[in-house]
Coordinates of C-alpha atoms in Angstrom, one line a residue:
Chain E
M275 CA 72.7 103.9 142.9
S276 CA 71.1 102.7 146.1
V277 CA 73.4 101.7 149.0
G278 CA 74.2 97.9 148.9
A279 CA 73.2 97.6 145.0
Q280 CA 75.6 96.0 142.8
L281 CA 76.9 97.7 139.7
K282 CA 75.9 96.5 136.5
V283 CA 79.0 94.5 134.8
I284 CA 79.7 94.6 131.0
R285 CA 82.2 91.9 130.1
A286 CA 83.5 91.4 126.7
A287 CA 82.6 88.1 124.8
D288 CA 84.9 85.2 125.1
F289 CA 86.8 84.3 121.7
D290 CA 84.5 81.9 119.7
P291 CA 86.8 79.3 117.8
A292 CA 84.1 78.5 115.7
S293 CA 83.5 81.8 114.5
D294 CA 84.3 82.9 111.1
R295 CA 83.9 86.8 111.7
Y296 CA 87.4 87.3 111.1
L297 CA 87.3 85.8 107.7
D298 CA 84.4 87.5 106.5
M299 CA 85.0 90.3 103.8
D300 CA 83.1 93.1 102.2
C301 CA 82.8 91.0 98.8
E302 CA 82.0 94.4 96.7
V303 CA 85.2 95.9 97.7
V304 CA 87.3 92.7 97.2
A305 CA 85.7 92.0 93.7
E306 CA 86.5 95.5 92.6
W307 CA 90.2 95.3 93.7
L308 CA 90.7 91.9 92.3
C309 CA 89.4 93.3 88.9
A310 CA 91.5 96.2 89.1
F311 CA 94.7 94.0 89.9
L312 CA 93.9 91.8 86.7
K313 CA 93.5 94.8 84.5
D314 CA 96.7 96.3 85.7
E315 CA 98.6 93.2 86.0
V316 CA 97.4 91.3 82.5
V317 CA 96.8 94.7 80.2
R318 CA 99.0 97.4 81.3
R319 CA 102.2 95.9 82.9
R320 CA 102.4 92.6 80.9
G321 CA 100.6 93.7 77.5
F322 CA 98.1 91.0 77.1
S323 CA 94.7 91.6 75.8
R324 CA 93.6 87.7 76.6
V325 CA 94.0 85.2 79.4
V326 CA 93.4 81.6 79.6
I327 CA 92.4 79.5 82.5
G328 CA 92.3 75.8 83.3
L329 CA 88.9 75.4 84.0
S330 CA 88.3 72.3 86.3
G331 CA 84.6 72.8 87.1
G332 CA 85.6 73.7 90.7
V333 CA 85.0 76.8 92.5
D334 CA 88.4 78.1 92.5
S335 CA 88.9 78.1 88.4
S336 CA 85.3 79.1 88.4
L337 CA 85.6 82.2 90.5
T338 CA 88.7 83.1 88.4
A339 CA 86.9 82.8 85.3
Y340 CA 84.1 85.1 86.8
L341 CA 86.6 87.8 88.0
C342 CA 88.4 87.5 84.5
A343 CA 85.5 88.0 82.7
C344 CA 84.4 90.9 85.0
A345 CA 87.7 92.7 84.6
L346 CA 88.6 92.3 81.0
G347 CA 85.4 91.2 79.2
S348 CA 83.9 87.8 78.4
E349 CA 85.6 87.9 74.8
A350 CA 88.9 88.1 76.5
V351 CA 88.7 85.1 78.6
V352 CA 89.7 81.5 77.1
G353 CA 88.7 78.3 79.2
V354 CA 90.2 75.3 78.8
R355 CA 89.0 71.8 80.0
M356 CA 91.8 69.2 80.6
P357 CA 90.2 66.3 81.5
Y358 CA 92.2 62.6 81.9
R359 CA 90.1 59.8 81.4
T360 CA 89.4 59.2 84.9
S361 CA 88.2 62.7 85.6
S362 CA 84.7 63.2 87.1
P363 CA 81.9 63.9 84.4
D364 CA 80.5 66.2 86.8
S365 CA 84.0 68.3 86.6
L366 CA 83.7 68.7 82.6
E367 CA 80.1 69.7 83.0
H368 CA 80.3 72.3 85.5
A369 CA 83.1 73.9 83.6
S370 CA 81.0 74.1 80.7
L371 CA 78.3 75.6 82.7
V372 CA 80.8 78.5 83.9
A373 CA 81.6 79.0 80.3
D374 CA 77.7 79.2 79.4
K375 CA 77.1 81.4 81.9
L376 CA 80.0 83.8 81.1
G377 CA 79.8 83.6 77.4
I378 CA 83.6 82.6 77.2
E379 CA 85.2 80.7 74.8
C380 CA 85.5 77.2 75.8
R381 CA 88.2 74.6 74.6
T382 CA 88.6 70.8 75.7
V383 CA 92.1 69.2 75.4
D384 CA 92.1 65.7 76.7
I385 CA 95.2 64.8 78.3
S386 CA 94.8 61.2 78.7
D387 CA 97.2 60.2 75.8
A388 CA 99.9 62.6 76.7
V389 CA 99.8 61.2 80.4
D390 CA 99.2 57.7 79.7
G391 CA 102.3 57.9 76.9
Y392 CA 104.6 59.0 79.4
L393 CA 103.3 56.9 82.3
R394 CA 103.9 53.7 79.8
T395 CA 107.8 54.7 80.9
A396 CA 106.8 54.5 84.7
P397 CA 104.6 51.6 85.1
D398 CA 105.0 51.5 88.8
A399 CA 104.1 54.9 89.3
D400 CA 101.6 55.3 92.5
Q401 CA 98.5 57.7 92.5
R402 CA 100.7 60.7 93.7
R403 CA 103.1 60.4 90.8
R404 CA 100.4 59.9 88.5
G405 CA 98.5 63.0 89.9
N406 CA 101.7 64.9 89.6
V407 CA 102.3 63.9 85.9
M408 CA 98.5 65.2 85.2
A409 CA 98.9 68.3 87.0
R410 CA 102.5 69.1 85.2
M411 CA 100.5 68.1 81.7
R412 CA 97.9 70.6 82.2
M413 CA 100.5 73.2 82.9
I414 CA 102.3 72.3 79.6
V415 CA 99.0 72.7 77.9
L416 CA 98.2 76.0 79.5
F417 CA 101.6 77.4 78.5
D418 CA 101.4 76.2 75.1
L419 CA 98.1 77.6 74.4
S420 CA 99.4 80.7 76.0
A421 CA 101.9 81.0 73.3
G422 CA 99.5 80.2 70.5
L423 CA 96.6 82.3 71.3
P424 CA 98.5 84.4 72.8
A425 CA 96.7 84.8 76.2
L426 CA 98.4 84.9 79.6
P427 CA 97.7 82.0 81.9
V428 CA 96.1 83.1 85.0
G429 CA 96.5 81.1 88.1
T430 CA 93.7 79.7 90.4
G431 CA 95.4 78.5 93.7
N432 CA 93.8 79.8 96.8
K433 CA 95.8 80.6 100.2
T434 CA 94.7 77.6 102.0
E435 CA 96.0 75.1 99.5
R436 CA 99.3 77.0 99.0
L437 CA 99.8 77.0 102.8
F438 CA 99.1 73.0 102.8
G439 CA 101.3 72.5 99.8
Y440 CA 98.5 71.0 98.6
F441 CA 99.5 71.6 94.8
T442 CA 102.1 70.4 92.6
W443 CA 105.2 72.3 92.4
H444 CA 105.7 73.9 89.1
A445 CA 102.5 73.2 87.7
D446 CA 99.4 74.7 89.4
D447 CA 101.5 77.0 90.9
A448 CA 103.1 78.0 87.5
P449 CA 100.8 80.7 86.0
P450 CA 102.4 84.3 86.4
V451 CA 99.2 86.0 87.9
N452 CA 97.1 84.8 90.3
P453 CA 94.1 86.9 91.7
L454 CA 93.0 84.2 94.5
G455 CA 96.5 83.4 96.2
D456 CA 95.7 85.7 99.1
L457 CA 92.1 84.4 100.0
F458 CA 91.7 81.2 102.3
K459 CA 89.3 78.7 100.6
T460 CA 86.3 79.9 102.7
Q461 CA 86.8 83.4 101.7
V462 CA 86.9 82.0 97.9
W463 CA 83.7 80.5 98.5
Q464 CA 82.3 83.9 100.0
L465 CA 83.4 85.4 97.0
A466 CA 82.1 83.1 94.3
R467 CA 78.7 83.4 95.8
H468 CA 79.0 87.1 95.5
M469 CA 80.1 86.9 92.0
G470 CA 77.1 84.8 91.0
V471 CA 79.2 81.5 90.5
P472 CA 76.6 78.6 90.3
D473 CA 75.7 77.1 93.5
V474 CA 76.2 73.6 92.3
I475 CA 79.8 74.5 91.7
V476 CA 80.3 76.5 95.3
S477 CA 78.4 73.8 97.1
K478 CA 79.8 70.7 96.0
P479 CA 82.9 69.0 98.0
A480 CA 86.2 70.7 96.9
S481 CA 88.4 67.9 94.9
A482 CA 91.3 68.0 93.0
D483 CA 90.2 65.2 90.9
L484 CA 93.3 63.4 90.4
I485 CA 91.8 60.3 92.0
V486 CA 88.2 58.8 91.7
G487 CA 86.1 59.8 94.6
Q488 CA 88.9 62.0 96.1
T489 CA 88.0 65.3 98.1
D490 CA 90.2 67.6 99.5
E491 CA 88.8 67.6 103.3
D492 CA 89.5 63.8 103.4
D493 CA 93.0 64.3 102.0
F494 CA 93.5 67.0 104.9
G495 CA 91.9 65.2 107.5
I496 CA 90.2 68.5 108.4
S497 CA 87.5 70.5 107.1
Y498 CA 88.5 74.0 105.1
A499 CA 86.2 75.9 107.8
R500 CA 88.3 74.8 110.8
A501 CA 91.6 74.8 109.0
D502 CA 91.1 78.8 107.7
R503 CA 90.1 79.8 111.3
I504 CA 93.5 78.4 112.5
L505 CA 95.4 79.4 109.7
H506 CA 94.3 82.9 110.0
L507 CA 95.6 83.1 113.6
L508 CA 98.7 81.2 113.1
L509 CA 99.8 83.6 110.3
R510 CA 99.4 86.1 112.5
G511 CA 102.2 84.7 115.1
F512 CA 99.6 83.1 117.4
T513 CA 101.5 80.0 118.9
A514 CA 100.0 76.4 118.9
E515 CA 99.8 76.7 122.8
R516 CA 97.9 79.9 122.5
L517 CA 95.4 78.6 119.9
I518 CA 94.6 75.5 121.9
E519 CA 94.2 77.8 125.1
M520 CA 91.7 79.7 123.1
G521 CA 89.6 76.7 122.4
F522 CA 90.7 75.1 119.3
S523 CA 91.3 71.2 119.3
A524 CA 94.8 70.3 119.8
D525 CA 94.8 67.5 116.9
D526 CA 93.4 70.3 114.8
V527 CA 96.0 72.7 115.5
R528 CA 99.1 70.4 115.1
L529 CA 97.7 69.0 112.1
V530 CA 97.2 72.4 110.4
K531 CA 100.7 73.7 111.8
Q532 CA 102.7 70.3 110.6
K533 CA 101.2 70.9 106.9
V534 CA 102.5 74.6 107.0
D535 CA 105.7 74.0 108.4
S536 CA 106.4 71.1 106.2
T537 CA 105.7 72.8 102.9
H538 CA 107.6 76.3 103.2
W539 CA 109.7 74.9 100.3
K540 CA 106.9 74.7 97.9
R541 CA 106.4 78.4 98.3
H542 CA 109.8 79.4 97.1
M543 CA 111.8 79.2 93.9
P544 CA 114.6 76.5 93.8
T545 CA 117.5 76.9 96.1
T546 CA 120.6 78.4 94.3
A547 CA 124.1 78.1 95.9
M548 CA 125.3 81.5 96.7
L549 CA 129.0 82.4 95.8
S550 CA 129.1 85.8 95.3
S551 CA 127.9 89.1 96.9
T552 CA 125.6 89.7 93.8
S553 CA 123.6 86.7 94.2
I554 CA 120.1 87.1 92.6
N555 CA 117.3 87.7 95.2
D556 CA 119.8 87.6 97.9
Y557 CA 121.8 90.7 97.2
Y558 CA 120.6 91.7 93.6
L559 CA 117.1 92.5 94.4
R560 CA 114.9 94.1 92.1
P561 CA 110.9 93.7 92.1
V562 CA 109.0 91.7 89.4
D563 CA 107.8 94.9 87.7
Y564 CA 111.0 96.5 87.4
Chain V
M262 CA 93.0 133.9 104.2
H263 CA 91.4 131.4 101.6
I264 CA 93.6 128.7 100.2
E265 CA 92.4 126.5 97.5
V266 CA 94.2 123.0 98.1
A267 CA 94.4 119.9 95.9
A268 CA 95.6 116.2 96.3
A269 CA 96.5 114.3 93.2
Q270 CA 96.9 110.7 93.0
F271 CA 98.1 108.6 90.1
A272 CA 99.7 105.3 89.5
P273 CA 103.4 105.9 88.4
S274 CA 105.1 104.1 85.6
K275 CA 107.8 102.2 87.6
G276 CA 111.1 103.8 87.3
D277 CA 110.2 105.9 84.6
Y278 CA 111.0 109.6 86.0
A279 CA 110.6 111.5 82.9
A280 CA 107.0 109.9 82.2
N281 CA 106.1 110.7 85.8
L282 CA 107.1 114.2 85.7
E283 CA 105.0 114.6 82.5
T284 CA 102.0 113.3 84.6
V285 CA 102.8 115.8 87.2
G286 CA 102.6 118.6 84.7
R287 CA 99.6 117.5 83.2
V288 CA 98.0 117.6 86.4
L289 CA 99.2 121.1 87.2
G290 CA 98.2 122.2 83.8
Q291 CA 94.8 120.4 84.0
L292 CA 94.2 122.4 87.5
E293 CA 95.5 125.7 85.7
Q294 CA 92.8 125.3 83.3
S295 CA 90.0 124.4 85.9
G296 CA 89.2 128.1 86.4
T297 CA 90.4 128.3 89.9
P298 CA 94.1 127.4 90.0
P299 CA 95.0 125.9 93.2
D300 CA 97.5 127.5 95.7
L301 CA 99.1 124.1 96.8
V302 CA 99.0 120.6 95.0
V303 CA 100.1 117.6 97.3
F304 CA 101.3 114.6 95.4
P305 CA 102.1 111.1 96.9
E306 CA 105.0 109.5 98.3
T307 CA 107.6 108.3 95.6
A308 CA 105.2 109.6 93.1
L309 CA 108.0 110.2 90.4
T310 CA 109.6 107.0 90.3
G311 CA 106.8 104.3 92.0
Y312 CA 107.5 102.8 95.5
F313 CA 108.9 99.2 95.5
L314 CA 112.2 99.7 93.5
E315 CA 114.3 97.6 96.1
G316 CA 117.9 97.6 95.1
G317 CA 116.8 99.8 92.2
V318 CA 116.5 102.8 94.4
G319 CA 120.3 104.0 93.8
E320 CA 119.6 104.0 90.1
H321 CA 116.6 106.5 90.3
A322 CA 117.3 108.3 93.2
L323 CA 117.9 112.2 92.3
S324 CA 118.8 115.4 94.4
A325 CA 116.2 117.7 95.6
D326 CA 117.6 120.4 93.3
R327 CA 117.5 118.7 90.3
V328 CA 113.8 117.3 90.9
F329 CA 112.9 121.1 91.8
T330 CA 114.8 122.3 88.7
D331 CA 112.7 119.7 86.5
L332 CA 109.4 120.4 88.2
L333 CA 109.6 124.0 87.4
T334 CA 110.6 123.2 83.7
T335 CA 107.6 121.0 83.7
Y336 CA 105.1 123.6 85.2
R337 CA 106.3 126.3 82.7
T338 CA 105.7 123.9 79.8
H339 CA 102.1 123.2 81.0
V340 CA 101.5 126.6 82.6
V341 CA 102.2 129.9 80.9
R342 CA 99.6 132.5 82.2
P343 CA 101.7 135.2 83.2
G344 CA 101.6 135.5 87.1
A345 CA 100.8 131.9 87.8
V346 CA 102.1 130.4 90.9
V347 CA 101.6 127.2 92.6
D348 CA 103.2 125.5 95.6
V349 CA 103.7 121.7 95.4
A350 CA 104.6 119.0 97.8
I351 CA 105.8 115.6 96.1
G352 CA 107.6 112.5 97.2
F353 CA 110.7 111.1 95.3
Y354 CA 113.8 108.9 96.0
E355 CA 116.6 111.5 97.2
S356 CA 120.3 111.0 96.4
R357 CA 122.3 113.3 98.9
N358 CA 125.9 112.9 100.0
G359 CA 126.2 109.1 98.7
H360 CA 122.9 108.2 100.8
C361 CA 119.3 107.6 99.5
Y362 CA 116.4 108.7 101.0
N363 CA 112.7 108.3 100.6
S364 CA 112.0 112.3 100.8
G365 CA 109.2 114.8 100.1
L366 CA 110.0 118.1 98.7
Y367 CA 108.2 121.5 98.9
A368 CA 108.4 123.9 96.4
T369 CA 106.8 127.1 94.9
L370 CA 106.7 127.0 91.0
T371 CA 106.0 129.9 89.0
S372 CA 105.3 130.4 85.1
A373 CA 108.0 132.2 83.2
Q374 CA 106.4 135.5 83.3
T375 CA 105.9 135.9 87.0
P376 CA 108.1 138.8 88.1
D377 CA 106.5 139.1 91.5
T378 CA 107.5 135.8 93.1
E379 CA 110.6 133.8 92.8
P380 CA 110.2 130.0 92.2
A381 CA 112.2 128.4 95.1
L382 CA 112.8 124.9 96.8
R383 CA 111.4 125.6 100.3
H384 CA 111.9 122.5 102.3
V385 CA 113.2 118.6 101.9
H386 CA 111.6 116.2 104.6
R387 CA 113.3 112.8 104.6
K388 CA 111.0 110.1 106.0
F389 CA 111.9 109.9 109.8
F390 CA 110.1 106.5 110.2
L391 CA 111.1 103.9 107.9
P392 CA 108.5 100.9 107.8
T393 CA 111.0 97.7 107.9
Y394 CA 108.4 94.8 108.5
G395 CA 105.9 92.7 106.8
V396 CA 105.8 93.9 103.0
F397 CA 108.1 96.7 103.5
D398 CA 111.7 96.8 103.5
E399 CA 112.6 100.5 103.7
E400 CA 115.6 100.5 106.0
R401 CA 117.3 98.1 103.7
F402 CA 117.3 100.4 100.9
V403 CA 117.1 103.9 102.1
A404 CA 118.5 105.9 105.1
R405 CA 116.3 107.5 107.9
G406 CA 115.8 111.3 107.8
R407 CA 116.7 113.0 111.0
S408 CA 114.2 115.6 111.8
I409 CA 110.4 116.7 111.7
A410 CA 110.1 120.5 110.9
A411 CA 107.5 123.2 109.8
F412 CA 108.8 125.8 107.5
D413 CA 107.5 129.1 106.4
T414 CA 105.6 129.3 102.8
R415 CA 103.6 132.1 101.3
L416 CA 100.5 129.9 102.5
G417 CA 101.5 130.2 106.0
R418 CA 103.7 127.6 108.1
I419 CA 103.5 123.9 106.4
A420 CA 105.3 120.4 107.5
V421 CA 105.5 117.4 105.3
L422 CA 105.1 113.8 106.6
I423 CA 105.7 110.6 104.7
C424 CA 103.3 107.7 105.3
E425 CA 104.5 105.9 108.8
D426 CA 105.6 109.2 110.0
A427 CA 102.1 110.1 110.2
W428 CA 101.4 106.5 111.9
H429 CA 103.3 107.8 115.1
S430 CA 101.2 110.4 116.6
I431 CA 104.2 112.3 118.1
S432 CA 105.4 113.4 114.3
G433 CA 102.2 115.4 113.9
T434 CA 102.8 116.7 117.5
I435 CA 106.0 118.1 116.6
A436 CA 104.8 119.4 113.3
A437 CA 102.0 121.4 115.2
L438 CA 104.2 122.7 118.0
D439 CA 106.6 123.9 115.2
G440 CA 103.7 126.0 113.9
A441 CA 102.6 124.0 111.2
Q442 CA 98.9 125.0 109.9
I443 CA 98.6 122.4 107.1
V444 CA 100.4 119.2 107.4
A445 CA 100.7 117.4 103.9
V446 CA 101.1 113.8 104.1
L447 CA 102.3 112.0 101.4
S448 CA 101.8 108.1 101.3
A449 CA 102.2 104.9 99.3
S450 CA 100.0 102.8 101.2
P451 CA 99.5 99.1 100.2
G452 CA 95.7 97.7 100.5
R453 CA 95.6 94.8 103.2
E454 CA 93.1 93.3 105.5
F455 CA 90.5 93.3 103.5
G456 CA 87.4 92.4 105.8
S457 CA 83.7 92.9 106.4
D458 CA 84.2 96.6 106.9
G459 CA 86.3 97.4 104.0
I460 CA 89.9 97.9 103.7
G461 CA 91.9 97.8 106.9
N462 CA 94.8 100.2 106.3
L463 CA 92.2 102.8 104.8
R464 CA 90.2 102.7 107.8
R465 CA 93.4 103.0 109.9
W466 CA 94.6 106.2 107.9
D467 CA 91.1 107.7 108.3
R468 CA 91.4 107.2 112.1
L469 CA 95.1 108.7 112.0
L470 CA 94.4 111.8 109.8
Q471 CA 91.1 112.7 111.6
A472 CA 93.1 112.3 114.8
L473 CA 96.0 114.2 113.7
A474 CA 93.6 117.3 112.4
E475 CA 91.4 117.3 115.3
E476 CA 93.7 116.9 118.3
H477 CA 96.0 120.0 117.0
G478 CA 93.2 122.1 115.1
I479 CA 95.2 121.8 111.7
F480 CA 94.3 121.1 108.2
V481 CA 95.6 117.8 106.8
V482 CA 96.1 117.2 103.0
Y483 CA 96.6 113.5 102.4
A484 CA 97.9 112.3 98.8
G485 CA 97.9 108.5 98.5
L486 CA 99.5 106.6 95.2
V487 CA 97.2 104.3 93.4
G488 CA 98.0 101.4 90.9
F489 CA 99.7 97.9 91.5
E490 CA 103.2 97.2 92.0
G491 CA 103.7 93.2 91.8
G492 CA 100.6 92.4 93.0
K493 CA 100.4 95.0 95.6
G494 CA 98.0 97.6 95.2
F495 CA 98.0 101.3 96.7
T496 CA 94.8 102.7 98.1
G497 CA 94.7 106.0 96.9
S498 CA 91.9 107.7 98.9
S499 CA 93.5 111.0 99.2
S500 CA 91.8 113.4 101.2
I501 CA 91.6 116.8 103.1
Y502 CA 90.7 117.2 106.5
D503 CA 89.4 120.4 108.3
P504 CA 90.9 121.4 111.9
W505 CA 87.8 119.7 113.6
G506 CA 89.0 116.3 111.9
H507 CA 86.3 116.3 109.4
V508 CA 86.9 115.0 106.0
M509 CA 86.2 117.8 103.3
A510 CA 86.7 115.6 100.2
R511 CA 88.0 112.0 99.5
G512 CA 89.3 110.3 96.4
S513 CA 88.9 106.9 95.0
A514 CA 90.8 103.8 96.5
I515 CA 91.5 102.5 93.0
E516 CA 91.3 105.3 90.1
P517 CA 93.6 108.6 89.6
C518 CA 91.9 111.4 90.6
I519 CA 92.3 115.0 91.9
V520 CA 90.5 116.2 95.4
R521 CA 90.3 119.7 95.9
A522 CA 88.9 121.9 98.8
R523 CA 88.7 125.9 99.4
I524 CA 90.1 126.1 103.1
E525 CA 90.0 128.8 105.3
S526 CA 93.0 129.5 107.7
S527 CA 91.0 131.2 110.4
D528 CA 89.3 128.2 111.0
I529 CA 92.4 126.9 112.8
G530 CA 91.7 129.5 115.5
L531 CA 88.1 128.7 115.6
A532 CA 88.8 124.9 116.1
R533 CA 91.7 125.6 118.7
R534 CA 89.6 128.2 120.8
A535 CA 87.0 125.2 121.1
T536 CA 89.4 122.7 122.2
P537 CA 92.8 124.4 122.9
L538 CA 94.6 121.1 123.2
L539 CA 97.7 122.1 121.5
A540 CA 97.7 125.2 124.0
D541 CA 97.5 122.9 126.7
L542 CA 100.4 120.9 125.5
E543 CA 102.6 123.9 125.0
T544 CA 102.0 124.7 128.5
A545 CA 102.9 121.0 129.8
L546 CA 105.8 120.8 127.3
S547 CA 108.6 121.1 129.4
D548 CA 107.3 118.6 131.7
L549 CA 106.8 116.4 129.2
V550 CA 110.4 116.9 127.8
R551 CA 111.9 116.1 131.1
Q552 CA 109.7 112.9 131.1
L553 CA 110.7 112.0 127.6
E554 CA 114.3 112.6 128.1
A555 CA 114.3 110.4 131.3
L556 CA 112.7 107.5 129.3
G557 CA 115.1 108.1 126.5
A558 CA 118.1 107.6 129.1
R559 CA 116.7 104.6 130.1
M560 CA 116.2 102.9 126.7
D561 CA 119.3 101.1 125.7
P562 CA 121.0 101.9 122.2
G563 CA 119.2 98.8 120.6
G564 CA 115.9 100.3 121.4
G565 CA 114.8 97.9 124.2
R566 CA 114.6 98.7 127.7

């Protein structure tokens, strides 16, 4: 180095709040892992040879069907379309597309009469209540089919909606096995593309389809991509202040944190009053597979 | 000295000691039939019950003597060749003096007609570092072991570490300073941190085990559980490292299997002469101990400073 010359400086890149690199996955490994999980949980531990999945035509239930067919074989998967009379025709069509692609049995149970029959007793029910009734009716159908077939209901909820409380308690979250519950929505999209879920399903705006024209991201007020980047760090203990300092929008951070903080109860079983020193799940602790 | 080592990984039946003991017996029987019976077989942490028992630990914890006796009986059921001998290291929940421990025992097993070698329970290691964070809750259900030590075997000096023990580099350092030439690491590692470059805990294990072998010039035999317990899947990947830190054999992250290698104990000398870090450490040890004692004195009893 000549006298007076300056040393070359190599500086670490600044954090990029628009980067998804922390959410990227080796989808081959994840798919293999989730298939092993399904085989173990459905067949070995619970002794079922078939599963039943509510097929909404959306990416979560489609990916769940693909994983189950991969793990257990197409003949072991029953898809159920459960439309209400206002459901989008696209949803039904996309559910059929998945069933056809996978070669799985597909049933259709129209829940309109059952839902409307109850709602006649609650004519003033608003859209939120009506949506909850639909979701709970679908749960009833799924569990009744489970008993009749028999087949184990497999859940389809993803981590983002679980953290946002964007589901109906004791409905969408009721199935005893869930392969996607620790994947953020953007990771569900990654894995769905890897597994070959049709692009028309992966690329369409996500919707609970409980209200005509509804989309998840409109309901949230934030895109899944922005939400997942924040959730990923919030769950690792990064404070809201730190995230804002790192370049995330303060409004986004506050919105995401508020949704998580206000919905812890939805991710738990009912609260039981403790009276003894043998209170179940407080003192008396046994794992689910014990 | 050539030593045939093996690490066997399987998914235990939850809480079914008899079934898991039988699995161990079948593995030892299979290896006996392989044409080159191993000298040492390492099984994973809690292989005889499964890992996540929570409050059920006390219902399944057994004395080390009882487990040794049962292992010997099982071995003799599956291996009848006169003169057959194998050393095993295996994880189990131990009941001792009214406490439960997450333990690993090391024993020499012999067939019924092996007059020259006495079967023996040679050592019990009680897990020293109990993970109690995130998905782990060990300190709630088991007591902590109080020592890490190497011990003499017919195959040389060996030490047993259990899972998080090996995540602290000081554990391997103590084992190596105590003369261990082979460190058996028994593990039940739930898969997590799935990223673009694979499974996070596996990447970390590979770094740790490679460093453990390479720093001290020792062989490392790692046995990991496989299978799922309540949605948490164990990442197997049982493996054998040479004293230069190279992986000699590695198993699946999902499927049960046995990994095997023929190791040559004189390789330890070759590796240590090329990079005599352990000798350097021994020379500097008294200074380090003084520093550690001073640091220990500055820590408050709660572990803070």
